[in-house]
Coordinates of C-alpha atoms and ligand atoms in Angstrom, one line a residue:
X1 CA -40.3 73.2 -42.9
X2 CA -40.8 72.6 -38.9
X3 CA -44.3 71.5 -37.3
X4 CA -45.9 73.7 -35.0
X5 CA -46.0 72.1 -31.5
X6 CA -49.7 72.5 -31.0
X7 CA -51.4 71.8 -34.3
X8 CA -49.2 70.0 -35.9
X9 CA -49.7 72.0 -39.3
X10 CA -46.5 73.2 -41.2
X11 CA -44.6 76.4 -40.5
X12 CA -41.3 78.3 -41.8
X13 CA -38.5 76.9 -39.7
X14 CA -38.3 81.3 -38.6
X15 CA -41.9 81.2 -37.4
X16 CA -42.3 82.5 -33.5
X17 CA -46.4 82.4 -33.5
X18 CA -48.1 79.1 -35.9
X19 CA -50.0 81.5 -38.1
X20 CA -52.8 79.3 -38.3
X21 CA -53.8 78.0 -34.5
X22 CA -51.4 80.5 -33.0
X23 CA -50.2 78.8 -30.7
X24 CA -46.2 80.6 -29.6
X25 CA -43.8 77.7 -31.0
X26 CA -41.6 77.9 -27.2
X27 CA -37.7 78.0 -29.1
X28 CA -36.2 76.2 -27.8
X29 CA -33.3 77.2 -27.2
X30 CA -31.4 75.7 -24.5
X31 CA -29.8 78.2 -22.1
X32 CA -26.3 77.2 -22.3
X33 CA -24.5 73.9 -21.1
X34 CA -23.5 74.0 -17.5
X35 CA -20.0 74.8 -17.1
X36 CA -20.1 74.9 -13.6
X37 CA -21.6 70.4 -13.9
X38 CA -18.5 70.3 -15.4
X39 CA -15.6 72.3 -14.1
X40 CA -17.4 70.0 -10.9
X41 CA -17.3 66.0 -13.1
X42 CA -14.0 67.3 -14.3
X43 CA -12.6 68.2 -11.1
X44 CA -13.9 64.7 -8.7
X45 CA -11.6 63.3 -9.7
X46 CA -8.4 64.8 -10.0
X47 CA -9.4 67.1 -6.6
X48 CA -12.5 66.0 -4.6
X49 CA -12.8 69.2 -3.0
X50 CA -13.5 71.6 -6.0
X51 CA -15.5 68.9 -7.3
X52 CA -18.3 69.1 -4.1
X53 CA -17.7 73.0 -4.7
X54 CA -18.2 73.3 -8.4
X55 CA -20.6 70.2 -8.2
X56 CA -22.7 72.1 -5.8
X57 CA -22.8 75.4 -7.6
X58 CA -23.8 73.4 -10.4
X59 CA -26.6 72.7 -8.6
X60 CA -27.9 75.0 -7.6
X61 CA -27.7 76.9 -11.6
X62 CA -29.0 72.9 -12.9
X63 CA -32.2 74.1 -10.2
X64 CA -33.0 77.5 -12.2
X65 CA -32.0 76.5 -15.6
X66 CA -32.5 72.1 -15.5
X67 CA -29.4 71.5 -17.6
X68 CA -26.3 69.9 -16.2
X69 CA -28.0 68.4 -12.6
X70 CA -28.0 64.5 -13.7
X71 CA -24.0 65.5 -14.4
X72 CA -24.2 67.9 -11.5
X73 CA -25.0 65.0 -8.9
X74 CA -22.6 63.1 -10.7
X75 CA -19.4 64.7 -9.9
X76 CA -21.0 65.2 -6.3
X77 CA -21.2 61.3 -4.9
X78 CA -17.6 61.4 -7.3
X79 CA -15.5 64.1 -5.4
X80 CA -17.4 62.7 -2.1
X81 CA -16.2 59.1 -3.0
X82 CA -12.7 59.8 -4.1
X83 CA -12.6 62.1 -1.0
X84 CA -13.4 58.8 0.9
X85 CA -10.2 57.0 -1.1
X86 CA -7.9 59.3 -0.8
X87 CA -8.4 59.2 3.0
X88 CA -7.8 55.9 2.4
X89 CA -4.8 56.0 1.2
X90 CA -3.6 58.7 3.9
X91 CA -4.2 56.1 6.0
X92 CA -3.1 53.1 4.7
X93 CA 0.6 55.6 4.0
X94 CA 1.2 57.0 8.1
X95 CA 0.6 53.8 9.1
X96 CA 1.3 51.4 6.7
Ligands
ZN101 ZN1 -50.6 75.4 -34.8

């Protein structure tokens, strides 16, 4: 049993429309996880450039589906941070 999202009546789990108020039950079907956002987040630590690309695509997807927005942004920020760290390390190695 579940409850109608509008009137709160007890309705069947599989009910699409509430028999009491006729309100369509928003099937809270999640659009799946945002794979690009996850890829961007993971790559941001290892391959920042890929992390930035995947994070960007993930963010675009997130704007459409609403999934993985935070993860995409985190991936982009970490990518930029990682790139800065790698760049500084490169400079240190070259000029040390
Ligand atoms: Zn109802």
